[in-house]
């Protein structure tokens, strides 16, 4: 009898291939991100993230691991039914705080609290598992070196005239419409340059984009809305000329009256030819392996953004895929190369803002 698990690629260290110049590239990424942070600090007097600087909402809720999972899915965090408190942060990717009419890809970071088990290096003694996600199924660059080149271009635009960025964003959105009508899918690079469609952030599905270890296997993860009130917002345009914080205002308005429900899903790798670990820009085909539900995240109606919540999460917490279990080790050059940058960003914000940034050990109550 064939084990169903044999259909999926088993994890081993040799699924990764480290480039000879990866250490140098990682140093370049860290220095470039630091330059963005130093520029925005000089301009605004407050240290903010070098990517995903603008927050649009903060939510507290709980993650419930599904019961009765198959052995292939019952791995790591998801190995047994349990319920964990979570903090969620919605954001957009630039390292400076821009008018929402400069439309760029959206992010979702999830901090799961109370997770026990063997830890990744650098998070020993912690009990959190972070998911760091973006609303696209693959990363915008295939390799760390290509990512560094893109990041340098974006860093050079930090704090440039916002009016010019609005014009570019409008043009990129028109280009994106043509691409979608022609190919059926948006282009990640065009989205990064301001061509993200101006739709409601709460209708988005958010992806890890790059793979992680999934216990005995390798997977990409996503968080997808399933509550009807959320799925009704998928591809729904935001109000035109809604103001500089229209995304945040839409999030606050929604959670004033509604709760939310999302599924956490895993797409198991079947083989490195079609589902590579070291090419982060490749969309893993769902014809080969579907995303399968492993948990649900539920939140109640709440005040989704306030200055107090921003202080608690933007300044008091950090999110990194390297906060977590060894069973969910980040994989591939993009993930490896960003590790130092995550750590640098956390130290920079803590030192410049005079704040202590620690990993919560108990349920983290938002103000």
mmCIF file of C-alpha atoms in Angstrom:
data_model
loop_
_atom_site.group_PDB
_atom_site.id
_atom_site.type_symbol
_atom_site.label_atom_id
_atom_site.label_comp_id
_atom_site.label_asym_id
_atom_site.label_seq_id
_atom_site.Cartn_x
_atom_site.Cartn_y
_atom_site.Cartn_z
ATOM 1 C CA UNK A 1 0.000 0.000 0.000
ATOM 2 C CA UNK A 2 1.391 3.421 -0.973
ATOM 3 C CA UNK A 3 1.565 6.023 1.795
ATOM 4 C CA UNK A 4 -0.296 9.180 0.688
ATOM 5 C CA UNK A 5 2.545 11.158 2.239
ATOM 6 C CA UNK A 6 4.924 9.772 -0.395
ATOM 7 C CA UNK A 7 3.202 11.971 -2.974
ATOM 8 C CA UNK A 8 4.756 15.036 -1.294
ATOM 9 C CA UNK A 9 8.423 16.026 -1.077
ATOM 10 C CA UNK A 10 9.998 15.133 2.255
ATOM 11 C CA UNK A 11 11.998 17.870 3.935
ATOM 12 C CA UNK A 12 15.763 17.507 4.107
ATOM 13 C CA UNK A 13 18.477 20.176 4.350
ATOM 14 C CA UNK A 14 19.462 19.565 0.733
ATOM 15 C CA UNK A 15 16.224 21.175 -0.558
ATOM 16 C CA UNK A 16 18.202 24.413 -0.135
ATOM 17 C CA UNK A 17 21.208 25.542 -2.183
ATOM 18 C CA UNK A 18 23.209 28.469 -0.796
ATOM 19 C CA UNK A 19 24.797 30.784 -3.373
ATOM 20 C CA UNK A 20 28.492 31.555 -2.938
ATOM 21 C CA UNK A 21 27.844 35.298 -2.564
ATOM 22 C CA UNK A 22 24.744 35.034 -0.369
ATOM 23 C CA UNK A 23 26.450 36.442 2.741
ATOM 24 C CA UNK A 24 27.516 39.520 0.790
ATOM 25 C CA UNK A 25 24.001 39.938 -0.630
ATOM 26 C CA UNK A 26 22.444 39.614 2.820
ATOM 27 C CA UNK A 27 24.757 42.352 4.068
ATOM 28 C CA UNK A 28 23.666 44.550 1.160
ATOM 29 C CA UNK A 29 19.998 43.957 1.981
ATOM 30 C CA UNK A 30 20.549 44.872 5.611
ATOM 31 C CA UNK A 31 22.469 48.054 4.731
ATOM 32 C CA UNK A 32 19.843 49.137 2.190
ATOM 33 C CA UNK A 33 16.989 48.621 4.632
ATOM 34 C CA UNK A 34 18.897 50.498 7.298
ATOM 35 C CA UNK A 35 19.387 53.422 4.911
ATOM 36 C CA UNK A 36 15.607 53.602 4.437
ATOM 37 C CA UNK A 37 15.058 53.575 8.210
ATOM 38 C CA UNK A 38 17.661 56.292 8.754
ATOM 39 C CA UNK A 39 16.083 58.482 6.064
ATOM 40 C CA UNK A 40 12.552 58.206 7.441
ATOM 41 C CA UNK A 41 13.830 58.744 10.995
ATOM 42 C CA UNK A 42 15.633 61.928 9.930
ATOM 43 C CA UNK A 43 12.493 63.211 8.222
ATOM 44 C CA UNK A 44 9.892 62.185 10.784
ATOM 45 C CA UNK A 45 11.758 61.967 14.072
ATOM 46 C CA UNK A 46 10.439 58.474 14.754
ATOM 47 C CA UNK A 47 11.893 55.092 13.764
ATOM 48 C CA UNK A 48 9.556 53.049 11.572
ATOM 49 C CA UNK A 49 9.864 49.794 9.649
ATOM 50 C CA UNK A 50 11.991 49.892 6.488
ATOM 51 C CA UNK A 51 9.254 47.891 4.736
ATOM 52 C CA UNK A 52 5.565 47.713 5.629
ATOM 53 C CA UNK A 53 5.890 50.962 7.558
ATOM 54 C CA UNK A 54 2.246 52.039 7.299
ATOM 55 C CA UNK A 55 -0.241 50.099 9.393
ATOM 56 C CA UNK A 56 -3.910 49.962 8.468
ATOM 57 C CA UNK A 57 -5.309 47.869 11.294
ATOM 58 C CA UNK A 58 -4.510 45.787 14.364
ATOM 59 C CA UNK A 59 -6.665 42.889 15.489
ATOM 60 C CA UNK A 60 -6.679 40.513 18.414
ATOM 61 C CA UNK A 61 -8.292 37.126 18.081
ATOM 62 C CA UNK A 62 -7.585 33.417 18.241
ATOM 63 C CA UNK A 63 -6.255 30.701 15.983
ATOM 64 C CA UNK A 64 -7.850 27.271 16.231
ATOM 65 C CA UNK A 65 -5.937 24.328 14.784
ATOM 66 C CA UNK A 66 -8.288 22.009 12.904
ATOM 67 C CA UNK A 67 -9.012 18.569 14.309
ATOM 68 C CA UNK A 68 -8.785 15.393 12.282
ATOM 69 C CA UNK A 69 -6.005 16.593 9.987
ATOM 70 C CA UNK A 70 -4.269 14.018 7.789
ATOM 71 C CA UNK A 71 -0.752 13.007 8.901
ATOM 72 C CA UNK A 72 0.765 15.175 6.134
ATOM 73 C CA UNK A 73 -0.981 18.276 7.464
ATOM 74 C CA UNK A 74 -0.729 17.531 11.196
ATOM 75 C CA UNK A 75 2.798 18.942 11.386
ATOM 76 C CA UNK A 76 4.572 21.381 13.721
ATOM 77 C CA UNK A 77 2.176 23.990 15.094
ATOM 78 C CA UNK A 78 -0.687 22.076 13.485
ATOM 79 C CA UNK A 79 0.211 18.654 14.901
ATOM 80 C CA UNK A 80 -2.695 18.604 17.387
ATOM 81 C CA UNK A 81 -5.919 20.554 17.954
ATOM 82 C CA UNK A 82 -5.311 23.646 20.084
ATOM 83 C CA UNK A 83 -6.391 27.263 20.352
ATOM 84 C CA UNK A 84 -3.905 30.162 20.546
ATOM 85 C CA UNK A 85 -4.297 33.930 20.969
ATOM 86 C CA UNK A 86 -3.139 35.961 17.964
ATOM 87 C CA UNK A 87 -2.297 39.553 17.065
ATOM 88 C CA UNK A 88 -2.731 40.614 13.417
ATOM 89 C CA UNK A 89 -1.261 43.671 11.663
ATOM 90 C CA UNK A 90 -2.448 44.899 8.251
ATOM 91 C CA UNK A 91 -0.014 47.060 6.256
ATOM 92 C CA UNK A 92 1.299 48.159 2.861
ATOM 93 C CA UNK A 93 4.879 47.572 1.741
ATOM 94 C CA UNK A 94 6.728 50.921 1.353
ATOM 95 C CA UNK A 95 9.211 52.010 4.012
ATOM 96 C CA UNK A 96 7.753 55.531 4.138
ATOM 97 C CA UNK A 97 4.243 56.610 5.138
ATOM 98 C CA UNK A 98 2.401 57.441 1.908
ATOM 99 C CA UNK A 99 -1.057 58.559 0.818
ATOM 100 C CA UNK A 100 -3.118 55.427 0.131
ATOM 101 C CA UNK A 101 -3.621 56.577 -3.471
ATOM 102 C CA UNK A 102 -0.036 55.361 -3.979
ATOM 103 C CA UNK A 103 -1.317 51.811 -4.186
ATOM 104 C CA UNK A 104 1.166 49.042 -3.384
ATOM 105 C CA UNK A 105 0.908 45.393 -2.286
ATOM 106 C CA UNK A 106 -0.697 44.743 1.076
ATOM 107 C CA UNK A 107 0.686 42.734 3.966
ATOM 108 C CA UNK A 108 -0.648 40.718 6.878
ATOM 109 C CA UNK A 109 1.519 39.737 9.839
ATOM 110 C CA UNK A 110 0.171 37.269 12.389
ATOM 111 C CA UNK A 111 1.746 36.596 15.785
ATOM 112 C CA UNK A 112 0.565 33.331 17.349
ATOM 113 C CA UNK A 113 1.230 33.232 21.110
ATOM 114 C CA UNK A 114 1.809 30.270 23.432
ATOM 115 C CA UNK A 115 3.440 27.913 20.911
ATOM 116 C CA UNK A 116 5.717 25.352 22.561
ATOM 117 C CA UNK A 117 8.382 23.257 20.857
ATOM 118 C CA UNK A 118 11.915 23.211 19.468
ATOM 119 C CA UNK A 119 12.784 26.748 18.373
ATOM 120 C CA UNK A 120 14.590 28.397 15.490
ATOM 121 C CA UNK A 121 17.952 29.954 16.253
ATOM 122 C CA UNK A 122 17.482 33.466 17.581
ATOM 123 C CA UNK A 123 14.067 32.740 19.082
ATOM 124 C CA UNK A 124 15.125 30.304 21.768
ATOM 125 C CA UNK A 125 13.003 30.682 24.888
ATOM 126 C CA UNK A 126 10.144 32.382 23.028
ATOM 127 C CA UNK A 127 6.668 30.932 22.575
ATOM 128 C CA UNK A 128 5.515 32.720 19.411
ATOM 129 C CA UNK A 129 5.109 31.719 15.790
ATOM 130 C CA UNK A 130 4.946 34.542 13.238
ATOM 131 C CA UNK A 131 3.384 34.420 9.789
ATOM 132 C CA UNK A 132 4.556 37.230 7.485
ATOM 133 C CA UNK A 133 2.341 37.366 4.395
ATOM 134 C CA UNK A 134 1.646 39.469 1.263
ATOM 135 C CA UNK A 135 -1.354 39.487 -1.086
ATOM 136 C CA UNK A 136 0.286 37.582 -3.934
ATOM 137 C CA UNK A 137 1.196 33.894 -4.354
ATOM 138 C CA UNK A 138 4.884 34.481 -5.218
ATOM 139 C CA UNK A 139 7.657 36.899 -4.302
ATOM 140 C CA UNK A 140 8.510 39.775 -6.636
ATOM 141 C CA UNK A 141 12.118 38.645 -7.198
ATOM 142 C CA UNK A 142 13.490 35.139 -7.790
ATOM 143 C CA UNK A 143 16.764 35.406 -5.858
ATOM 144 C CA UNK A 144 18.332 37.496 -3.077
ATOM 145 C CA UNK A 145 20.546 39.322 -5.597
ATOM 146 C CA UNK A 146 17.546 40.279 -7.748
ATOM 147 C CA UNK A 147 15.670 41.375 -4.629
ATOM 148 C CA UNK A 148 18.581 43.581 -3.581
ATOM 149 C CA UNK A 149 18.572 45.306 -6.976
ATOM 150 C CA UNK A 150 14.836 46.039 -6.683
ATOM 151 C CA UNK A 151 15.186 47.168 -3.081
ATOM 152 C CA UNK A 152 17.919 49.650 -3.997
ATOM 153 C CA UNK A 153 15.607 51.196 -6.605
ATOM 154 C CA UNK A 154 12.792 51.504 -4.074
ATOM 155 C CA UNK A 155 15.154 52.858 -1.399
ATOM 156 C CA UNK A 156 16.223 55.626 -3.783
ATOM 157 C CA UNK A 157 12.584 56.789 -3.980
ATOM 158 C CA UNK A 158 12.127 57.036 -0.199
ATOM 159 C CA UNK A 159 10.737 60.459 0.640
ATOM 160 C CA UNK A 160 10.786 61.644 -2.953
ATOM 161 C CA UNK A 161 7.929 63.943 -3.991
ATOM 162 C CA UNK A 162 4.692 62.179 -3.113
ATOM 163 C CA UNK A 163 2.847 63.934 -5.940
ATOM 164 C CA UNK A 164 5.149 62.238 -8.447
ATOM 165 C CA UNK A 165 4.529 58.868 -6.766
ATOM 166 C CA UNK A 166 0.774 59.378 -7.134
ATOM 167 C CA UNK A 167 1.184 59.997 -10.862
ATOM 168 C CA UNK A 168 3.394 56.919 -11.269
ATOM 169 C CA UNK A 169 0.984 54.810 -9.213
ATOM 170 C CA UNK A 170 -1.940 55.843 -11.404
ATOM 171 C CA UNK A 171 0.013 54.928 -14.528
ATOM 172 C CA UNK A 172 1.092 51.585 -13.071
ATOM 173 C CA UNK A 173 -2.496 50.714 -12.172
ATOM 174 C CA UNK A 174 -3.473 51.259 -15.820
ATOM 175 C CA UNK A 175 -0.587 49.039 -16.917
ATOM 176 C CA UNK A 176 -1.682 46.392 -14.408
ATOM 177 C CA UNK A 177 -5.221 46.402 -15.797
ATOM 178 C CA UNK A 178 -3.845 45.621 -19.247
ATOM 179 C CA UNK A 179 -1.633 42.843 -17.854
ATOM 180 C CA UNK A 180 -4.526 41.251 -15.967
ATOM 181 C CA UNK A 181 -6.852 41.432 -18.970
ATOM 182 C CA UNK A 182 -4.159 39.834 -21.151
ATOM 183 C CA UNK A 183 -2.677 37.207 -18.838
ATOM 184 C CA UNK A 184 -5.345 36.737 -16.197
ATOM 185 C CA UNK A 185 -2.961 37.540 -13.344
ATOM 186 C CA UNK A 186 -1.322 40.700 -11.973
ATOM 187 C CA UNK A 187 2.412 41.344 -12.247
ATOM 188 C CA UNK A 188 4.164 41.512 -8.857
ATOM 189 C CA UNK A 189 6.797 44.034 -9.969
ATOM 190 C CA UNK A 190 4.184 46.403 -11.404
ATOM 191 C CA UNK A 191 2.209 46.110 -8.158
ATOM 192 C CA UNK A 192 5.314 46.994 -6.155
ATOM 193 C CA UNK A 193 5.845 50.118 -8.259
ATOM 194 C CA UNK A 194 2.349 51.380 -7.407
ATOM 195 C CA UNK A 195 0.202 49.212 -9.653
ATOM 196 C CA UNK A 196 -1.701 47.426 -6.899
ATOM 197 C CA UNK A 197 -5.436 47.681 -7.705
ATOM 198 C CA UNK A 198 -7.186 49.998 -5.225
ATOM 199 C CA UNK A 199 -9.422 47.330 -3.747
ATOM 200 C CA UNK A 200 -10.498 46.562 -0.195
ATOM 201 C CA UNK A 201 -7.656 45.064 1.839
ATOM 202 C CA UNK A 202 -10.024 42.801 3.810
ATOM 203 C CA UNK A 203 -11.022 40.862 0.692
ATOM 204 C CA UNK A 204 -7.430 39.791 0.045
ATOM 205 C CA UNK A 205 -5.828 36.373 0.459
ATOM 206 C CA UNK A 206 -2.335 36.712 1.936
ATOM 207 C CA UNK A 207 0.537 34.334 1.111
ATOM 208 C CA UNK A 208 3.913 33.449 2.594
ATOM 209 C CA UNK A 209 5.114 33.699 -1.061
ATOM 210 C CA UNK A 210 8.265 31.784 -0.178
ATOM 211 C CA UNK A 211 8.419 28.293 1.320
ATOM 212 C CA UNK A 212 8.868 27.073 4.870
ATOM 213 C CA UNK A 213 9.567 23.735 6.387
ATOM 214 C CA UNK A 214 6.284 22.070 7.281
ATOM 215 C CA UNK A 215 7.459 19.439 9.736
ATOM 216 C CA UNK A 216 8.359 16.430 7.604
ATOM 217 C CA UNK A 217 7.427 18.305 4.424
ATOM 218 C CA UNK A 218 7.881 21.645 2.604
ATOM 219 C CA UNK A 219 5.034 24.101 2.082
ATOM 220 C CA UNK A 220 3.843 27.585 1.296
ATOM 221 C CA UNK A 221 1.155 29.054 3.551
ATOM 222 C CA UNK A 222 -1.735 31.435 3.058
ATOM 223 C CA UNK A 223 -4.465 33.098 5.104
ATOM 224 C CA UNK A 224 -7.730 33.384 3.169
ATOM 225 C CA UNK A 225 -10.963 35.144 4.177
ATOM 226 C CA UNK A 226 -13.987 32.843 4.507
ATOM 227 C CA UNK A 227 -16.563 34.913 6.400
ATOM 228 C CA UNK A 228 -19.193 36.074 3.869
ATOM 229 C CA UNK A 229 -18.763 39.671 5.057
ATOM 230 C CA UNK A 230 -15.067 39.448 4.105
ATOM 231 C CA UNK A 231 -15.360 37.516 0.843
ATOM 232 C CA UNK A 232 -17.929 40.091 -0.315
ATOM 233 C CA UNK A 233 -15.035 42.602 -0.267
ATOM 234 C CA UNK A 234 -12.769 40.623 -2.624
ATOM 235 C CA UNK A 235 -11.903 42.864 -5.593
ATOM 236 C CA UNK A 236 -14.327 45.505 -4.305
ATOM 237 C CA UNK A 237 -12.981 49.006 -5.108
ATOM 238 C CA UNK A 238 -12.412 51.491 -2.325
ATOM 239 C CA UNK A 239 -14.050 54.893 -2.625
ATOM 240 C CA UNK A 240 -12.246 57.125 -5.115
ATOM 241 C CA UNK A 241 -10.560 60.154 -3.556
ATOM 242 C CA UNK A 242 -11.210 58.632 -0.136
ATOM 243 C CA UNK A 243 -8.390 60.527 1.506
ATOM 244 C CA UNK A 244 -4.829 59.652 2.515
ATOM 245 C CA UNK A 245 -5.894 56.892 4.946
ATOM 246 C CA UNK A 246 -8.815 55.367 3.085
ATOM 247 C CA UNK A 247 -7.580 51.787 3.668
ATOM 248 C CA UNK A 248 -7.320 52.277 7.432
ATOM 249 C CA UNK A 249 -10.705 53.987 7.580
ATOM 250 C CA UNK A 250 -12.308 51.097 5.671
ATOM 251 C CA UNK A 251 -10.755 48.574 8.091
ATOM 252 C CA UNK A 252 -11.939 50.513 11.150
ATOM 253 C CA UNK A 253 -15.447 50.891 9.728
ATOM 254 C CA UNK A 254 -15.703 47.160 8.982
ATOM 255 C CA UNK A 255 -14.592 45.880 12.389
ATOM 256 C CA UNK A 256 -16.714 48.402 14.228
ATOM 257 C CA UNK A 257 -19.706 46.242 13.277
ATOM 258 C CA UNK A 258 -18.258 42.890 12.145
ATOM 259 C CA UNK A 259 -15.966 40.135 13.249
ATOM 260 C CA UNK A 260 -13.782 38.159 10.863
ATOM 261 C CA UNK A 261 -12.989 34.553 9.963
ATOM 262 C CA UNK A 262 -10.023 33.337 7.891
ATOM 263 C CA UNK A 263 -8.581 29.935 7.062
ATOM 264 C CA UNK A 264 -4.879 29.156 7.360
ATOM 265 C CA UNK A 265 -3.944 26.870 4.487
ATOM 266 C CA UNK A 266 -0.833 24.910 3.494
ATOM 267 C CA UNK A 267 0.279 24.026 -0.045
ATOM 268 C CA UNK A 268 2.585 21.016 0.205
ATOM 269 C CA UNK A 269 5.457 20.761 -2.262
ATOM 270 C CA UNK A 270 5.389 17.778 -4.619
ATOM 271 C CA UNK A 271 8.801 18.306 -6.244
ATOM 272 C CA UNK A 272 11.460 20.954 -6.774
ATOM 273 C CA UNK A 273 11.137 21.071 -10.568
ATOM 274 C CA UNK A 274 7.676 22.668 -10.593
ATOM 275 C CA UNK A 275 7.740 23.971 -7.025
ATOM 276 C CA UNK A 276 11.270 25.286 -6.430
ATOM 277 C CA UNK A 277 12.606 26.447 -3.081
ATOM 278 C CA UNK A 278 15.340 28.728 -4.441
ATOM 279 C CA UNK A 279 13.271 30.592 -7.063
ATOM 280 C CA UNK A 280 10.924 32.687 -4.937
ATOM 281 C CA UNK A 281 9.181 34.270 -7.931
ATOM 282 C CA UNK A 282 7.688 30.968 -9.096
ATOM 283 C CA UNK A 283 3.992 30.454 -8.382
ATOM 284 C CA UNK A 284 3.560 26.879 -7.197
ATOM 285 C CA UNK A 285 0.826 25.390 -9.411
ATOM 286 C CA UNK A 286 -2.361 24.470 -7.585
ATOM 287 C CA UNK A 287 -2.947 21.894 -10.299
ATOM 288 C CA UNK A 288 -0.079 20.001 -8.632
ATOM 289 C CA UNK A 289 -0.999 20.694 -5.001
ATOM 290 C CA UNK A 290 -3.988 22.548 -3.577
ATOM 291 C CA UNK A 291 -3.898 24.806 -0.542
ATOM 292 C CA UNK A 292 -5.459 22.758 2.279
ATOM 293 C CA UNK A 293 -6.969 24.136 5.490
ATOM 294 C CA UNK A 294 -5.037 23.521 8.712
ATOM 295 C CA UNK A 295 -6.493 26.184 11.059
ATOM 296 C CA UNK A 296 -8.943 29.068 11.378
ATOM 297 C CA UNK A 297 -8.446 32.582 12.730
ATOM 298 C CA UNK A 298 -11.432 34.281 14.322
ATOM 299 C CA UNK A 299 -11.771 37.857 15.587
ATOM 300 C CA UNK A 300 -14.660 39.732 17.176
ATOM 301 C CA UNK A 301 -15.782 43.291 16.384
ATOM 302 C CA UNK A 302 -13.283 45.768 17.832
ATOM 303 C CA UNK A 303 -11.557 49.106 17.363
ATOM 304 C CA UNK A 304 -9.154 48.118 14.608
ATOM 305 C CA UNK A 305 -6.858 51.161 14.730
ATOM 306 C CA UNK A 306 -5.976 53.811 17.298
ATOM 307 C CA UNK A 307 -2.869 55.718 18.305
ATOM 308 C CA UNK A 308 -2.638 53.503 21.389
ATOM 309 C CA UNK A 309 -2.837 50.325 19.322
ATOM 310 C CA UNK A 310 -0.282 51.698 16.893
ATOM 311 C CA UNK A 311 2.109 52.419 19.745
ATOM 312 C CA UNK A 312 1.629 48.913 21.164
ATOM 313 C CA UNK A 313 2.125 47.037 17.878
ATOM 314 C CA UNK A 314 4.060 49.334 15.523
ATOM 315 C CA UNK A 315 6.569 50.273 18.213
ATOM 316 C CA UNK A 316 6.262 47.442 20.735
ATOM 317 C CA UNK A 317 6.248 44.299 18.587
ATOM 318 C CA UNK A 318 8.282 42.893 15.716
ATOM 319 C CA UNK A 319 7.211 40.276 13.174
ATOM 320 C CA UNK A 320 9.627 37.886 11.487
ATOM 321 C CA UNK A 321 9.307 34.430 9.903
ATOM 322 C CA UNK A 322 12.348 33.594 12.053
ATOM 323 C CA UNK A 323 10.244 33.914 15.213
ATOM 324 C CA UNK A 324 8.980 30.375 15.392
ATOM 325 C CA UNK A 325 9.368 26.650 15.574
ATOM 326 C CA UNK A 326 12.206 24.684 13.991
ATOM 327 C CA UNK A 327 9.422 22.666 12.352
ATOM 328 C CA UNK A 328 8.533 25.776 10.309
ATOM 329 C CA UNK A 329 11.995 26.944 9.354
ATOM 330 C CA UNK A 330 12.003 29.560 6.553
ATOM 331 C CA UNK A 331 13.542 28.105 3.389
ATOM 332 C CA UNK A 332 15.298 29.534 0.340
ATOM 333 C CA UNK A 333 17.707 32.365 -0.347
ATOM 334 C CA UNK A 334 15.148 35.163 0.088
ATOM 335 C CA UNK A 335 14.214 33.895 3.540
ATOM 336 C CA UNK A 336 17.825 33.279 4.603
ATOM 337 C CA UNK A 337 19.046 36.654 3.353
ATOM 338 C CA UNK A 338 16.331 38.644 5.127
ATOM 339 C CA UNK A 339 17.050 37.190 8.572
ATOM 340 C CA UNK A 340 19.730 39.765 9.454
ATOM 341 C CA UNK A 341 17.575 42.607 8.133
ATOM 342 C CA UNK A 342 14.657 41.635 10.365
ATOM 343 C CA UNK A 343 16.955 41.580 13.381
ATOM 344 C CA UNK A 344 18.564 44.909 12.441
ATOM 345 C CA UNK A 345 15.180 46.580 11.984
ATOM 346 C CA UNK A 346 13.999 45.469 15.392
ATOM 347 C CA UNK A 347 17.150 46.784 17.106
ATOM 348 C CA UNK A 348 17.043 50.071 15.174
ATOM 349 C CA UNK A 349 13.455 50.845 16.134
ATOM 350 C CA UNK A 350 13.961 49.843 19.764
ATOM 351 C CA UNK A 351 17.109 51.930 20.198
ATOM 352 C CA UNK A 352 15.899 55.048 18.368
ATOM 353 C CA UNK A 353 12.437 55.055 19.952
ATOM 354 C CA UNK A 354 13.591 54.109 23.438
ATOM 355 C CA UNK A 355 11.253 51.109 23.468
ATOM 356 C CA UNK A 356 11.702 47.534 24.573
ATOM 357 C CA UNK A 357 10.570 45.075 21.903
ATOM 358 C CA UNK A 358 9.996 41.603 23.293
ATOM 359 C CA UNK A 359 8.049 38.514 22.301
ATOM 360 C CA UNK A 360 4.842 38.115 24.356
ATOM 361 C CA UNK A 361 4.495 35.000 26.482
ATOM 362 C CA UNK A 362 0.876 35.564 27.518
ATOM 363 C CA UNK A 363 -2.188 36.744 25.575
ATOM 364 C CA UNK A 364 -1.361 40.245 24.356
ATOM 365 C CA UNK A 365 -4.295 42.563 25.018
ATOM 366 C CA UNK A 366 -4.463 45.482 22.641
ATOM 367 C CA UNK A 367 -5.442 48.880 24.065
#
